Short mmCIF file of C-alpha atoms and ligand atoms in Angstrom, two decimals:
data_model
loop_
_atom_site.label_atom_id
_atom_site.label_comp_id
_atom_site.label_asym_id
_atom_site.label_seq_id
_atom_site.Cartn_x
_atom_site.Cartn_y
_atom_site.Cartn_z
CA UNK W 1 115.07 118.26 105.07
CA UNK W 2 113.14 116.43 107.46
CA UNK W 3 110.09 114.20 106.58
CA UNK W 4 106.79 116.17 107.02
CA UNK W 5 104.17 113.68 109.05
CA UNK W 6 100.65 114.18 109.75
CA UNK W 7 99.43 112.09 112.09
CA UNK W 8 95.79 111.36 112.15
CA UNK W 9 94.19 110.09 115.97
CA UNK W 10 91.31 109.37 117.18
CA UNK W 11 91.86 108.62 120.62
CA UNK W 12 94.27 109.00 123.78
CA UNK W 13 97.01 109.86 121.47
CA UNK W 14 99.59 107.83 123.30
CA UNK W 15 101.65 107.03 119.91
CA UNK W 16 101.45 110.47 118.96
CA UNK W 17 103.12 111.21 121.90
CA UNK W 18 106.14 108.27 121.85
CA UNK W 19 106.69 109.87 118.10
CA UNK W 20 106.59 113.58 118.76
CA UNK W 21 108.75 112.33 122.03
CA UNK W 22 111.33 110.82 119.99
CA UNK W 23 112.00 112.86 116.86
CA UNK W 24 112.65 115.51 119.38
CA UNK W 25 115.08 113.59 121.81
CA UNK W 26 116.74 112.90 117.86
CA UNK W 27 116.74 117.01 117.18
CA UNK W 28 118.78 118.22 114.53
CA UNK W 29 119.86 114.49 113.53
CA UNK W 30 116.12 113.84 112.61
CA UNK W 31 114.63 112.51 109.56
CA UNK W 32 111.01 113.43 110.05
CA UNK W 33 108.89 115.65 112.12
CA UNK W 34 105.45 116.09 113.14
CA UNK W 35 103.80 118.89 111.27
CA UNK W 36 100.06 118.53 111.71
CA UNK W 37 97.60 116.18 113.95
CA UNK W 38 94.38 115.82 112.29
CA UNK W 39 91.73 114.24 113.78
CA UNK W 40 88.03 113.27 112.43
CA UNK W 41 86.79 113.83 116.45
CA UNK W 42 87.01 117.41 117.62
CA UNK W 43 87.30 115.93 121.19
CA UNK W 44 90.26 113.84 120.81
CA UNK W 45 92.86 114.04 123.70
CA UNK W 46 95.87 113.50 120.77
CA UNK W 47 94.67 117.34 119.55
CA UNK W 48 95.79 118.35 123.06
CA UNK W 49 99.10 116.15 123.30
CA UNK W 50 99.28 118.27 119.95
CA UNK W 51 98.68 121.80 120.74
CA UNK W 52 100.59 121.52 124.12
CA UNK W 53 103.71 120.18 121.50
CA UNK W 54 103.28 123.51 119.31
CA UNK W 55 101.68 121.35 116.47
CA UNK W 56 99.06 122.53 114.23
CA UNK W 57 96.28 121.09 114.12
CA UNK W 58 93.12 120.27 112.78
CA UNK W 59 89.46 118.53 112.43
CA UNK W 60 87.82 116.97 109.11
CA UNK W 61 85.16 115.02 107.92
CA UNK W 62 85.60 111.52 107.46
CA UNK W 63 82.43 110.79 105.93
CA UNK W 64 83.01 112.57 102.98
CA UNK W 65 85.04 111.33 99.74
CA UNK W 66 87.96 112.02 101.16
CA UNK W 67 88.68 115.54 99.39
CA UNK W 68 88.78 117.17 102.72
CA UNK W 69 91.66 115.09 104.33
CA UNK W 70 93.22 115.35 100.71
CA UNK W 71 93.07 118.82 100.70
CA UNK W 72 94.61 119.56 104.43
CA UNK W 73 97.62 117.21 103.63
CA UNK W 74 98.13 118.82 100.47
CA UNK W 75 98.01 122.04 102.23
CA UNK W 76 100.76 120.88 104.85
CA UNK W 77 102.83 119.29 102.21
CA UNK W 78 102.94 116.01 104.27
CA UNK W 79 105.02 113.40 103.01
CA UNK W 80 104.32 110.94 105.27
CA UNK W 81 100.96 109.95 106.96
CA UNK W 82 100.77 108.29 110.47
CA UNK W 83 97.90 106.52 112.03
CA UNK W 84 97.87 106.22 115.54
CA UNK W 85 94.36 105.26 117.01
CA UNK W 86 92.77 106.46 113.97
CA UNK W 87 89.56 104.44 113.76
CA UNK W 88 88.03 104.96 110.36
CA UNK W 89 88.74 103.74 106.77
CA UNK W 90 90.99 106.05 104.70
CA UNK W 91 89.28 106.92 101.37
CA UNK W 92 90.19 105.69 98.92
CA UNK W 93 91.04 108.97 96.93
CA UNK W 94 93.65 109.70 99.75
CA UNK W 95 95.13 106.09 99.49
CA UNK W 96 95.41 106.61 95.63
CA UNK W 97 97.12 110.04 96.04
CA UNK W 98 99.10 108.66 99.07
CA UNK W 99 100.11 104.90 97.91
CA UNK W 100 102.78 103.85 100.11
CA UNK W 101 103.12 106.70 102.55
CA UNK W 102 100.10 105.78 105.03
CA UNK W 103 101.30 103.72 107.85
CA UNK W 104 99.45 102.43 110.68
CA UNK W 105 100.03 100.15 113.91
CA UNK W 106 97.87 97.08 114.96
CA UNK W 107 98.10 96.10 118.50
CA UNK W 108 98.29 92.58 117.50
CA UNK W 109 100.30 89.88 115.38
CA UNK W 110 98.38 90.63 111.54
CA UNK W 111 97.05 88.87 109.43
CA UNK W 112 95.93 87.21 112.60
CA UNK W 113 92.61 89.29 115.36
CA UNK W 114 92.68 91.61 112.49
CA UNK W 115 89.82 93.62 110.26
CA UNK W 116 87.12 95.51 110.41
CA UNK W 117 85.73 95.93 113.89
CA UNK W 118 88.98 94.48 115.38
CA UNK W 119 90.25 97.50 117.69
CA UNK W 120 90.78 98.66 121.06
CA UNK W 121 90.04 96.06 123.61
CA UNK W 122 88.13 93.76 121.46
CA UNK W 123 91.66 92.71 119.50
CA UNK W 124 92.95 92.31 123.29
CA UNK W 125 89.61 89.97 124.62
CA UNK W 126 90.02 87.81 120.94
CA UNK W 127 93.40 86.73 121.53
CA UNK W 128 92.99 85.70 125.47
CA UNK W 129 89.47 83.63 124.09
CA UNK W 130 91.76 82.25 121.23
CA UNK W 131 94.23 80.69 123.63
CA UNK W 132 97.14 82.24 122.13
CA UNK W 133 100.65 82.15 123.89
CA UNK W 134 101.44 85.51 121.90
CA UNK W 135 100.14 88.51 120.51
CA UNK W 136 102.09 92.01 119.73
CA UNK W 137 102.46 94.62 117.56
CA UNK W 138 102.17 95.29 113.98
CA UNK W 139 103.52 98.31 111.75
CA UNK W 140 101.76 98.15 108.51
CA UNK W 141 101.02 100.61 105.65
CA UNK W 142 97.21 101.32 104.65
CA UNK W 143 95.57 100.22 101.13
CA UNK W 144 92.03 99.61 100.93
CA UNK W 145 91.25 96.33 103.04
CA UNK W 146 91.15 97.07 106.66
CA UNK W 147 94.47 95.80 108.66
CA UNK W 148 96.03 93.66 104.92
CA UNK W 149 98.62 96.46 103.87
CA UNK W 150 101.99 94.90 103.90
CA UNK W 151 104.27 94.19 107.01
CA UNK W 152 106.63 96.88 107.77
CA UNK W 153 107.39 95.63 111.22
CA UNK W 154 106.56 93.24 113.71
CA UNK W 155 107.40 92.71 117.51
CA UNK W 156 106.33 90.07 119.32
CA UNK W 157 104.64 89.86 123.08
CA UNK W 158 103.96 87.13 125.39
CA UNK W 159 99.97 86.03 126.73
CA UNK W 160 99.93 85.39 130.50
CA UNK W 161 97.70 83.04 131.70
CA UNK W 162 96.59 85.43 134.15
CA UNK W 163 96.27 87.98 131.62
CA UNK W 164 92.89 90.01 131.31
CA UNK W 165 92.52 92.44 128.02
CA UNK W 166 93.50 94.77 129.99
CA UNK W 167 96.85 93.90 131.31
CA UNK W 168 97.81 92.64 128.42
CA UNK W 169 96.97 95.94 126.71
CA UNK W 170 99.26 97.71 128.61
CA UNK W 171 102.22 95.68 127.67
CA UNK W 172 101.46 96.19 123.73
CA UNK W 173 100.72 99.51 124.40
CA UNK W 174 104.37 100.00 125.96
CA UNK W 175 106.11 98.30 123.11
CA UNK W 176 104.27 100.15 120.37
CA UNK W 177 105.58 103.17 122.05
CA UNK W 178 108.97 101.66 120.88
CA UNK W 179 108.57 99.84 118.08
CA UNK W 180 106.06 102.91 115.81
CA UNK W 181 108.29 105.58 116.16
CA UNK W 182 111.51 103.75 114.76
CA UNK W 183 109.23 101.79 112.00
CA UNK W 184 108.10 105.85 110.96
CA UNK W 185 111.51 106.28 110.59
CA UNK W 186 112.74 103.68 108.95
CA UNK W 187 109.88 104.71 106.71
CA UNK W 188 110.43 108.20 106.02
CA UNK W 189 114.07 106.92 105.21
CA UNK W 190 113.15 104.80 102.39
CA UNK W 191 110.93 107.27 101.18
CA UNK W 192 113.43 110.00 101.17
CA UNK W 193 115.69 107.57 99.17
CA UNK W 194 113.11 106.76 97.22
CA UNK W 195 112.19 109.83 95.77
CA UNK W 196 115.99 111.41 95.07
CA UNK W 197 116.31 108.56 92.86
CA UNK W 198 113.23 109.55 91.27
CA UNK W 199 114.16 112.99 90.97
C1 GRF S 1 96.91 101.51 119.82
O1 GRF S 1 96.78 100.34 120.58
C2 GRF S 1 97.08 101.17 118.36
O2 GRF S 1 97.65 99.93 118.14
C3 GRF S 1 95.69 101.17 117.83
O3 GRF S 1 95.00 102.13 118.58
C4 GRF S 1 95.64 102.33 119.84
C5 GRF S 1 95.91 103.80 119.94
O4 GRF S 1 96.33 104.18 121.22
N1 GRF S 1 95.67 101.37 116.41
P1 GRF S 1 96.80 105.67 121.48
O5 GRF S 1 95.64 106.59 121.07
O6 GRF S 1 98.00 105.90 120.64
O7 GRF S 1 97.09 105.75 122.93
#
């Protein structure tokens, strides 16, 4: 049986489209699928990405104690949860519940123009004023500190001089569309393993 992921977005949705696009070029030979999109902003473009894919989907508060996000994964059975452009803390009642099976991708090389605040184009403008030759992409999973779960994957991107935040945006952006949806996989493998052993 497939992995059951809810991915939670904020935004554009861009990674919820490289993942939906590539468990479906992997049909029946796939470990995971998306089930649900949830999203705390009933105008996010990822609930359309969603609804045009056939995906439920749905809205919930993210200012409460978490029981409403807890409740709607519960309800979809979701084994796996996905952030992609999802901007706010998870609670911590859903990290508890969820330990190890919340992932999340940093468009940058963590531990480094990461934490609270550090998203979008500000991560971007921080590593051209840094002078770095590099930045990239991170694949992490969530605990309670902002952007400090550990490293589940890292890929690495090279600073042009003549970069501006937002060139060099758009070649992260391309390479997390590679890099997230294999690292969910590789993932939803381990966690598959993980609990027949446990069985
Ligand atoms: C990505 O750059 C990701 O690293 C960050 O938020 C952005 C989401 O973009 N967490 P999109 O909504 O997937 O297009």
């Amino acid at each position: 049986m497939p992995s059951r992921l809810a991915v939670l977005a904020s935004g554009r949705g861009s990674n919820l489209q490289a993942i939906i696009d590539h468990f479906d070029s992997l049909a029946r030979e796939r470990v995971a699928k998306v089930v649900l999109v949830a999203s705390n902003r009933a105008d996010s473009p990822a609930l359309i990405r969603a609804a045009t894919a056939s995906i439920d989907i749905a809205n919930f508060n993210a200012a409460d104690d978490g029981s409403e996000l807890l409740s709607l994964l519960q309800t979809f059975r979701i084994d796996l949860v996905v952030l992609a452009g999802y901007l706010k803390r998870i609670q911590h009642k859903v990290i508890r519940e969820y330990a190890g099976r919340i992932i999340n991708i940093h468009p940058a090389l963590l531990p480094a123009f990461g934490g609270e605040g550090m998203y979008g184009a500000r991560v971007h403008e921080a590593v051209i004023a840094s002078g770095a030759e590099e930045s990239g992409v991170t694949v992490h999973l969530v605990d309670d500190e902002y952007d400090r779960g550990p490293i589940v994957a890292q890929w690495r991107v090279a600073v042009d001089r003549a970069d501006t935040a937002e060139s060099l945006a758009a070649r992260v952006v391309n390479v997390e569309h590679a890099v997230y949806p294999r690292a969910v996989e590789m993932v939803a493998v381990l966690q598959q393993l993980e609990s027949k052993r446990t069985d």
